[in-house]
Amino acid sequence: LQCLVHPREPSEDSLVSRLEVVTLPSRQSGDLPVRSCARELQLPVHEWPHTGPVGQFDVGVVASFGRLLSEDLILQFPYGVLNVHPSRLPRWRGPAPIFHTVLHGDKVSGVTIMEIRPKRFDVGPIIKQEEFPVPPHCTAKELEVMLSKKGANMLISVLKNLPESLKNKREQPKEGVTFAPKISIAKSCIIWEEQTAAQVIQLHRAIGSVFPLQTLWKGTAVKL
């Protein structure tokens, strides 16, 4: 969101002339970071399923949105809707690609700018894709920060030359498809009989910032 605001300043080569924000409803007591940021930047904010004025925008952008978009909604945008996805698609389609990258010990990750297809997640054609080496021992939280910066820069690059970027899009390969389902708290329980020390450490680096690892001690769950 911040990367889209900077090129909005009035100038001859201004990239973004109008910007509005759609967020999911907040389930927690605190405000959503993207909503707080939008308010600080004095941007109009809409709460899903409301998406703001119809037919007044050139392109939509989603990042970690987690909702399927209808064909009617996508067709409101002449240039469609782009998704900033933190993986090298088709590897790690789904809502938790960064968690699974770290959990499975991937040495290489990346970011994909792709075109949204209606009613399906992460299957649209690739507009731009770049690899990113996963630093040794990094956590999912640390990798998220790195990939978000890379994704923001890639998005600006695509938007600067959008018609040409869309013309050169390519379908995703049919080989190498993997899925990254949502991580639940149940995943945080260590199974000593099945997991190696290396796997326990990877699990901690992948989900420890969200769910502290736990173990059973005499029938009681103990956080580690």
PDB file of C-alpha atoms in Angstrom:
ATOM      1  CA  LEU A   1       0.000   0.000   0.000  1.00  0.00           C
ATOM      2  CA  GLN A   2       2.795   2.401   0.879  1.00  0.00           C
ATOM      3  CA  CYS A   3       4.598   1.631  -2.392  1.00  0.00           C
ATOM      4  CA  LEU A   4       1.478   2.646  -4.346  1.00  0.00           C
ATOM      5  CA  VAL A   5       1.132   5.933  -2.473  1.00  0.00           C
ATOM      6  CA  HIS A   6       4.587   7.346  -3.301  1.00  0.00           C
ATOM      7  CA  PRO A   7       4.057   7.392  -7.092  1.00  0.00           C
ATOM      8  CA  ARG A   8       0.647   9.026  -6.496  1.00  0.00           C
ATOM      9  CA  GLU A   9       2.171  12.468  -5.924  1.00  0.00           C
ATOM     10  CA  PRO A  10       1.135  14.833  -8.760  1.00  0.00           C
ATOM     11  CA  SER A  11       3.731  15.063 -11.506  1.00  0.00           C
ATOM     12  CA  GLU A  12       4.018  14.665 -15.260  1.00  0.00           C
ATOM     13  CA  ASP A  13       4.865  10.963 -15.032  1.00  0.00           C
ATOM     14  CA  SER A  14       2.511  10.211 -12.125  1.00  0.00           C
ATOM     15  CA  LEU A  15       1.704   6.482 -12.008  1.00  0.00           C
ATOM     16  CA  VAL A  16      -1.298   6.369  -9.655  1.00  0.00           C
ATOM     17  CA  SER A  17      -3.921   9.106  -9.900  1.00  0.00           C
ATOM     18  CA  ARG A  18      -6.528   7.535  -7.615  1.00  0.00           C
ATOM     19  CA  LEU A  19      -6.186   4.866  -4.939  1.00  0.00           C
ATOM     20  CA  GLU A  20      -8.805   3.281  -2.672  1.00  0.00           C
ATOM     21  CA  VAL A  21      -8.487   0.339  -0.276  1.00  0.00           C
ATOM     22  CA  VAL A  22     -10.612  -2.742   0.421  1.00  0.00           C
ATOM     23  CA  THR A  23      -9.930  -4.730   3.590  1.00  0.00           C
ATOM     24  CA  LEU A  24     -11.448  -7.819   5.159  1.00  0.00           C
ATOM     25  CA  PRO A  25     -13.508  -7.382   8.339  1.00  0.00           C
ATOM     26  CA  SER A  26     -11.267  -7.482  11.414  1.00  0.00           C
ATOM     27  CA  ARG A  27     -11.882 -10.445  13.714  1.00  0.00           C
ATOM     28  CA  GLN A  28      -9.552  -9.181  16.424  1.00  0.00           C
ATOM     29  CA  SER A  29     -10.010  -6.339  18.851  1.00  0.00           C
ATOM     30  CA  GLY A  30      -7.208  -4.299  17.252  1.00  0.00           C
ATOM     31  CA  ASP A  31      -7.405  -2.676  13.828  1.00  0.00           C
ATOM     32  CA  LEU A  32      -6.016  -4.352  10.712  1.00  0.00           C
ATOM     33  CA  PRO A  33      -2.567  -2.946   9.797  1.00  0.00           C
ATOM     34  CA  VAL A  34      -3.612  -2.219   6.201  1.00  0.00           C
ATOM     35  CA  ARG A  35      -6.680  -0.310   7.392  1.00  0.00           C
ATOM     36  CA  SER A  36      -4.636   1.704   9.891  1.00  0.00           C
ATOM     37  CA  CYS A  37      -2.105   2.498   7.171  1.00  0.00           C
ATOM     38  CA  ALA A  38      -4.843   3.575   4.736  1.00  0.00           C
ATOM     39  CA  ARG A  39      -6.343   5.909   7.319  1.00  0.00           C
ATOM     40  CA  GLU A  40      -2.945   7.444   8.106  1.00  0.00           C
ATOM     41  CA  LEU A  41      -2.489   8.063   4.395  1.00  0.00           C
ATOM     42  CA  GLN A  42      -6.028   9.504   4.204  1.00  0.00           C
ATOM     43  CA  LEU A  43      -7.209   6.948   1.641  1.00  0.00           C
ATOM     44  CA  PRO A  44     -10.871   5.879   1.293  1.00  0.00           C
ATOM     45  CA  VAL A  45     -11.391   2.443   2.905  1.00  0.00           C
ATOM     46  CA  HIS A  46     -14.119  -0.110   2.096  1.00  0.00           C
ATOM     47  CA  GLU A  47     -14.854  -3.308   4.005  1.00  0.00           C
ATOM     48  CA  TRP A  48     -15.392  -6.518   2.032  1.00  0.00           C
ATOM     49  CA  PRO A  49     -17.771  -7.458   0.424  1.00  0.00           C
ATOM     50  CA  HIS A  50     -18.155  -3.731  -0.415  1.00  0.00           C
ATOM     51  CA  THR A  51     -15.548  -2.795  -3.009  1.00  0.00           C
ATOM     52  CA  GLY A  52     -16.197   0.900  -3.574  1.00  0.00           C
ATOM     53  CA  PRO A  53     -17.374   2.746  -6.690  1.00  0.00           C
ATOM     54  CA  VAL A  54     -18.046   0.512  -9.696  1.00  0.00           C
ATOM     55  CA  GLY A  55     -16.237   1.035 -12.982  1.00  0.00           C
ATOM     56  CA  GLN A  56     -14.033   3.920 -11.838  1.00  0.00           C
ATOM     57  CA  PHE A  57     -10.643   2.176 -11.628  1.00  0.00           C
ATOM     58  CA  ASP A  58      -8.240   0.809 -14.235  1.00  0.00           C
ATOM     59  CA  VAL A  59      -6.740  -2.096 -12.305  1.00  0.00           C
ATOM     60  CA  GLY A  60      -7.175  -3.930  -9.000  1.00  0.00           C
ATOM     61  CA  VAL A  61      -4.363  -5.314  -6.834  1.00  0.00           C
ATOM     62  CA  VAL A  62      -4.682  -7.951  -4.097  1.00  0.00           C
ATOM     63  CA  ALA A  63      -2.074  -9.191  -1.622  1.00  0.00           C
ATOM     64  CA  SER A  64      -2.803 -11.823   1.057  1.00  0.00           C
ATOM     65  CA  PHE A  65      -6.509 -11.142   0.575  1.00  0.00           C
ATOM     66  CA  GLY A  66      -7.853 -14.684   0.997  1.00  0.00           C
ATOM     67  CA  ARG A  67     -11.197 -14.241  -0.779  1.00  0.00           C
ATOM     68  CA  LEU A  68     -12.269 -15.541  -4.174  1.00  0.00           C
ATOM     69  CA  LEU A  69     -13.222 -12.815  -6.635  1.00  0.00           C
ATOM     70  CA  SER A  70     -16.202 -13.129  -8.965  1.00  0.00           C
ATOM     71  CA  GLU A  71     -15.948 -12.668 -12.714  1.00  0.00           C
ATOM     72  CA  ASP A  72     -18.300  -9.655 -12.457  1.00  0.00           C
ATOM     73  CA  LEU A  73     -15.923  -7.943 -10.020  1.00  0.00           C
ATOM     74  CA  ILE A  74     -12.817  -8.674 -12.121  1.00  0.00           C
ATOM     75  CA  LEU A  75     -14.530  -7.350 -15.265  1.00  0.00           C
ATOM     76  CA  GLN A  76     -15.061  -3.965 -13.566  1.00  0.00           C
ATOM     77  CA  PHE A  77     -11.341  -3.317 -14.144  1.00  0.00           C
ATOM     78  CA  PRO A  78     -10.222  -2.802 -17.788  1.00  0.00           C
ATOM     79  CA  TYR A  79      -6.777  -4.241 -16.931  1.00  0.00           C
ATOM     80  CA  GLY A  80      -8.123  -6.929 -14.588  1.00  0.00           C
ATOM     81  CA  VAL A  81      -6.921  -7.707 -11.063  1.00  0.00           C
ATOM     82  CA  LEU A  82      -3.290  -8.502 -10.188  1.00  0.00           C
ATOM     83  CA  ASN A  83      -2.144 -10.645  -7.263  1.00  0.00           C
ATOM     84  CA  VAL A  84       1.205 -10.256  -5.486  1.00  0.00           C
ATOM     85  CA  HIS A  85       1.957 -13.822  -4.344  1.00  0.00           C
ATOM     86  CA  PRO A  86       5.057 -14.650  -2.236  1.00  0.00           C
ATOM     87  CA  SER A  87       6.200 -17.844  -3.957  1.00  0.00           C
ATOM     88  CA  ARG A  88       7.443 -19.131  -7.296  1.00  0.00           C
ATOM     89  CA  LEU A  89       4.115 -20.338  -8.626  1.00  0.00           C
ATOM     90  CA  PRO A  90       2.973 -23.019  -9.232  1.00  0.00           C
ATOM     91  CA  ARG A  91       4.907 -23.992  -6.075  1.00  0.00           C
ATOM     92  CA  TRP A  92       2.961 -23.142  -2.917  1.00  0.00           C
ATOM     93  CA  ARG A  93      -0.432 -22.117  -4.216  1.00  0.00           C
ATOM     94  CA  GLY A  94      -2.726 -21.177  -1.344  1.00  0.00           C
ATOM     95  CA  PRO A  95      -2.964 -18.946   1.725  1.00  0.00           C
ATOM     96  CA  ALA A  96       0.304 -19.770   3.542  1.00  0.00           C
ATOM     97  CA  PRO A  97       3.182 -19.952   1.022  1.00  0.00           C
ATOM     98  CA  ILE A  98       5.825 -18.370   3.270  1.00  0.00           C
ATOM     99  CA  PHE A  99       5.093 -20.709   6.191  1.00  0.00           C
ATOM    100  CA  HIS A 100       5.430 -23.750   3.930  1.00  0.00           C
ATOM    101  CA  THR A 101       8.589 -22.433   2.255  1.00  0.00           C
ATOM    102  CA  VAL A 102      10.329 -22.327   5.632  1.00  0.00           C
ATOM    103  CA  LEU A 103       8.647 -25.462   7.011  1.00  0.00           C
ATOM    104  CA  HIS A 104       9.853 -27.575   4.077  1.00  0.00           C
ATOM    105  CA  GLY A 105      13.360 -26.111   4.081  1.00  0.00           C
ATOM    106  CA  ASP A 106      13.192 -24.572   0.590  1.00  0.00           C
ATOM    107  CA  LYS A 107      16.484 -22.969  -0.375  1.00  0.00           C
ATOM    108  CA  VAL A 108      14.827 -20.701  -2.954  1.00  0.00           C
ATOM    109  CA  SER A 109      11.604 -18.736  -2.782  1.00  0.00           C
ATOM    110  CA  GLY A 110      10.354 -15.827  -4.858  1.00  0.00           C
ATOM    111  CA  VAL A 111       7.492 -13.525  -5.770  1.00  0.00           C
ATOM    112  CA  THR A 112       4.972 -13.867  -8.577  1.00  0.00           C
ATOM    113  CA  ILE A 113       2.825 -11.077  -9.973  1.00  0.00           C
ATOM    114  CA  MET A 114      -0.076 -12.932 -11.554  1.00  0.00           C
ATOM    115  CA  GLU A 115      -3.444 -12.260 -13.092  1.00  0.00           C
ATOM    116  CA  ILE A 116      -6.458 -13.229 -10.968  1.00  0.00           C
ATOM    117  CA  ARG A 117      -8.864 -15.768 -12.419  1.00  0.00           C
ATOM    118  CA  PRO A 118     -12.441 -15.866 -11.106  1.00  0.00           C
ATOM    119  CA  LYS A 119     -13.419 -18.323  -8.363  1.00  0.00           C
ATOM    120  CA  ARG A 120     -10.014 -20.072  -8.145  1.00  0.00           C
ATOM    121  CA  PHE A 121      -6.903 -19.307  -6.100  1.00  0.00           C
ATOM    122  CA  ASP A 122      -3.429 -18.790  -7.595  1.00  0.00           C
ATOM    123  CA  VAL A 123      -3.983 -20.410 -10.999  1.00  0.00           C
ATOM    124  CA  GLY A 124      -3.845 -17.333 -13.243  1.00  0.00           C
ATOM    125  CA  PRO A 125      -1.110 -16.535 -15.770  1.00  0.00           C
ATOM    126  CA  ILE A 126       2.262 -15.211 -14.605  1.00  0.00           C
ATOM    127  CA  ILE A 127       2.977 -11.574 -15.482  1.00  0.00           C
ATOM    128  CA  LYS A 128       6.322 -11.271 -13.680  1.00  0.00           C
ATOM    129  CA  GLN A 129       8.270 -13.691 -11.495  1.00  0.00           C
ATOM    130  CA  GLU A 130      11.591 -13.432  -9.667  1.00  0.00           C
ATOM    131  CA  GLU A 131      13.531 -15.875  -7.500  1.00  0.00           C
ATOM    132  CA  PHE A 132      14.776 -15.023  -4.027  1.00  0.00           C
ATOM    133  CA  PRO A 133      17.270 -17.124  -2.035  1.00  0.00           C
ATOM    134  CA  VAL A 134      16.002 -18.072   1.418  1.00  0.00           C
ATOM    135  CA  PRO A 135      18.652 -16.985   3.953  1.00  0.00           C
ATOM    136  CA  PRO A 136      19.847 -19.821   6.221  1.00  0.00           C
ATOM    137  CA  HIS A 137      18.031 -20.033   9.571  1.00  0.00           C
ATOM    138  CA  CYS A 138      15.581 -17.230   8.698  1.00  0.00           C
ATOM    139  CA  THR A 139      12.069 -17.266  10.140  1.00  0.00           C
ATOM    140  CA  ALA A 140       8.842 -16.982   8.171  1.00  0.00           C
ATOM    141  CA  LYS A 141       8.365 -13.502   9.650  1.00  0.00           C
ATOM    142  CA  GLU A 142      11.793 -12.375   8.424  1.00  0.00           C
ATOM    143  CA  LEU A 143      11.204 -13.881   4.980  1.00  0.00           C
ATOM    144  CA  GLU A 144       7.831 -12.148   4.781  1.00  0.00           C
ATOM    145  CA  VAL A 145       9.470  -8.731   5.253  1.00  0.00           C
ATOM    146  CA  MET A 146      12.048  -9.467   2.531  1.00  0.00           C
ATOM    147  CA  LEU A 147       9.487 -10.782   0.029  1.00  0.00           C
ATOM    148  CA  SER A 148       7.031  -7.940   0.671  1.00  0.00           C
ATOM    149  CA  LYS A 149       9.677  -5.368  -0.300  1.00  0.00           C
ATOM    150  CA  LYS A 150      10.580  -7.355  -3.395  1.00  0.00           C
ATOM    151  CA  GLY A 151       6.906  -7.781  -4.322  1.00  0.00           C
ATOM    152  CA  ALA A 152       6.222  -4.061  -3.921  1.00  0.00           C
ATOM    153  CA  ASN A 153       9.076  -3.158  -6.287  1.00  0.00           C
ATOM    154  CA  MET A 154       7.945  -5.772  -8.818  1.00  0.00           C
ATOM    155  CA  LEU A 155       4.367  -4.474  -8.689  1.00  0.00           C
ATOM    156  CA  ILE A 156       5.485  -0.918  -9.471  1.00  0.00           C
ATOM    157  CA  SER A 157       7.590  -2.250 -12.352  1.00  0.00           C
ATOM    158  CA  VAL A 158       4.550  -4.065 -13.807  1.00  0.00           C
ATOM    159  CA  LEU A 159       2.217  -1.080 -13.370  1.00  0.00           C
ATOM    160  CA  LYS A 160       4.658   1.285 -15.089  1.00  0.00           C
ATOM    161  CA  ASN A 161       4.263  -0.702 -18.301  1.00  0.00           C
ATOM    162  CA  LEU A 162       0.978  -2.513 -17.708  1.00  0.00           C
ATOM    163  CA  PRO A 163      -0.308  -3.116 -21.277  1.00  0.00           C
ATOM    164  CA  GLU A 164       3.078  -4.534 -22.341  1.00  0.00           C
ATOM    165  CA  SER A 165       3.367  -6.596 -19.141  1.00  0.00           C
ATOM    166  CA  LEU A 166      -0.064  -8.159 -19.714  1.00  0.00           C
ATOM    167  CA  LYS A 167       0.744  -8.882 -23.352  1.00  0.00           C
ATOM    168  CA  ASN A 168       3.771 -10.944 -22.296  1.00  0.00           C
ATOM    169  CA  LYS A 169       1.987 -12.990 -19.578  1.00  0.00           C
ATOM    170  CA  ARG A 170       2.373 -16.782 -19.641  1.00  0.00           C
ATOM    171  CA  GLU A 171       0.345 -19.650 -18.259  1.00  0.00           C
ATOM    172  CA  GLN A 172       1.686 -21.430 -15.195  1.00  0.00           C
ATOM    173  CA  PRO A 173       3.515 -24.740 -15.785  1.00  0.00           C
ATOM    174  CA  LYS A 174       1.449 -27.854 -15.104  1.00  0.00           C
ATOM    175  CA  GLU A 175       4.454 -29.488 -13.397  1.00  0.00           C
ATOM    176  CA  GLY A 176       5.674 -28.643  -9.910  1.00  0.00           C
ATOM    177  CA  VAL A 177       2.309 -27.694  -8.422  1.00  0.00           C
ATOM    178  CA  THR A 178       2.254 -27.764  -4.599  1.00  0.00           C
ATOM    179  CA  PHE A 179      -0.281 -26.403  -2.123  1.00  0.00           C
ATOM    180  CA  ALA A 180       0.186 -24.269   0.993  1.00  0.00           C
ATOM    181  CA  PRO A 181      -2.884 -24.750   3.203  1.00  0.00           C
ATOM    182  CA  LYS A 182      -3.567 -22.473   6.156  1.00  0.00           C
ATOM    183  CA  ILE A 183      -1.563 -23.271   9.286  1.00  0.00           C
ATOM    184  CA  SER A 184      -3.578 -24.039  12.434  1.00  0.00           C
ATOM    185  CA  ILE A 185      -2.550 -24.189  16.083  1.00  0.00           C
ATOM    186  CA  ALA A 186      -2.747 -27.984  15.888  1.00  0.00           C
ATOM    187  CA  LYS A 187       0.425 -27.900  13.783  1.00  0.00           C
ATOM    188  CA  SER A 188       2.365 -26.413  16.737  1.00  0.00           C
ATOM    189  CA  CYS A 189       2.295 -29.629  18.789  1.00  0.00           C
ATOM    190  CA  ILE A 190       5.609 -31.509  18.538  1.00  0.00           C
ATOM    191  CA  ILE A 191       5.371 -35.238  17.864  1.00  0.00           C
ATOM    192  CA  TRP A 192       8.675 -36.491  19.276  1.00  0.00           C
ATOM    193  CA  GLU A 193       8.276 -39.998  17.861  1.00  0.00           C
ATOM    194  CA  GLU A 194       7.939 -38.703  14.288  1.00  0.00           C
ATOM    195  CA  GLN A 195       9.940 -35.461  14.018  1.00  0.00           C
ATOM    196  CA  THR A 196      13.705 -35.046  13.883  1.00  0.00           C
ATOM    197  CA  ALA A 197      15.490 -32.206  15.706  1.00  0.00           C
ATOM    198  CA  ALA A 198      15.963 -30.422  12.348  1.00  0.00           C
ATOM    199  CA  GLN A 199      12.231 -30.675  11.611  1.00  0.00           C
ATOM    200  CA  VAL A 200      11.340 -29.274  15.040  1.00  0.00           C
ATOM    201  CA  ILE A 201      13.629 -26.277  14.443  1.00  0.00           C
ATOM    202  CA  GLN A 202      12.122 -25.708  10.973  1.00  0.00           C
ATOM    203  CA  LEU A 203       8.647 -25.875  12.487  1.00  0.00           C
ATOM    204  CA  HIS A 204       9.645 -23.261  15.077  1.00  0.00           C
ATOM    205  CA  ARG A 205      11.100 -20.947  12.418  1.00  0.00           C
ATOM    206  CA  ALA A 206       7.991 -21.394  10.266  1.00  0.00           C
ATOM    207  CA  ILE A 207       5.186 -20.848  12.784  1.00  0.00           C
ATOM    208  CA  GLY A 208       6.783 -19.836  16.115  1.00  0.00           C
ATOM    209  CA  SER A 209       5.906 -16.148  15.681  1.00  0.00           C
ATOM    210  CA  VAL A 210       2.226 -17.062  15.321  1.00  0.00           C
ATOM    211  CA  PHE A 211       1.871 -20.248  17.379  1.00  0.00           C
ATOM    212  CA  PRO A 212       4.536 -21.049  20.008  1.00  0.00           C
ATOM    213  CA  LEU A 213       5.461 -24.724  19.818  1.00  0.00           C
ATOM    214  CA  GLN A 214       3.926 -26.962  22.464  1.00  0.00           C
ATOM    215  CA  THR A 215       4.240 -30.498  23.721  1.00  0.00           C
ATOM    216  CA  LEU A 216       2.156 -32.832  25.833  1.00  0.00           C
ATOM    217  CA  TRP A 217       3.379 -33.439  29.386  1.00  0.00           C
ATOM    218  CA  LYS A 218       1.322 -35.915  31.428  1.00  0.00           C
ATOM    219  CA  GLY A 219      -1.708 -35.172  29.267  1.00  0.00           C
ATOM    220  CA  THR A 220      -1.384 -31.369  29.479  1.00  0.00           C
ATOM    221  CA  ALA A 221      -0.281 -29.083  26.617  1.00  0.00           C
ATOM    222  CA  VAL A 222       2.828 -27.105  27.600  1.00  0.00           C
ATOM    223  CA  LYS A 223       4.058 -24.126  25.539  1.00  0.00           C
ATOM    224  CA  LEU A 224       7.798 -24.151  24.847  1.00  0.00           C
TER     225      LEU A 224
END
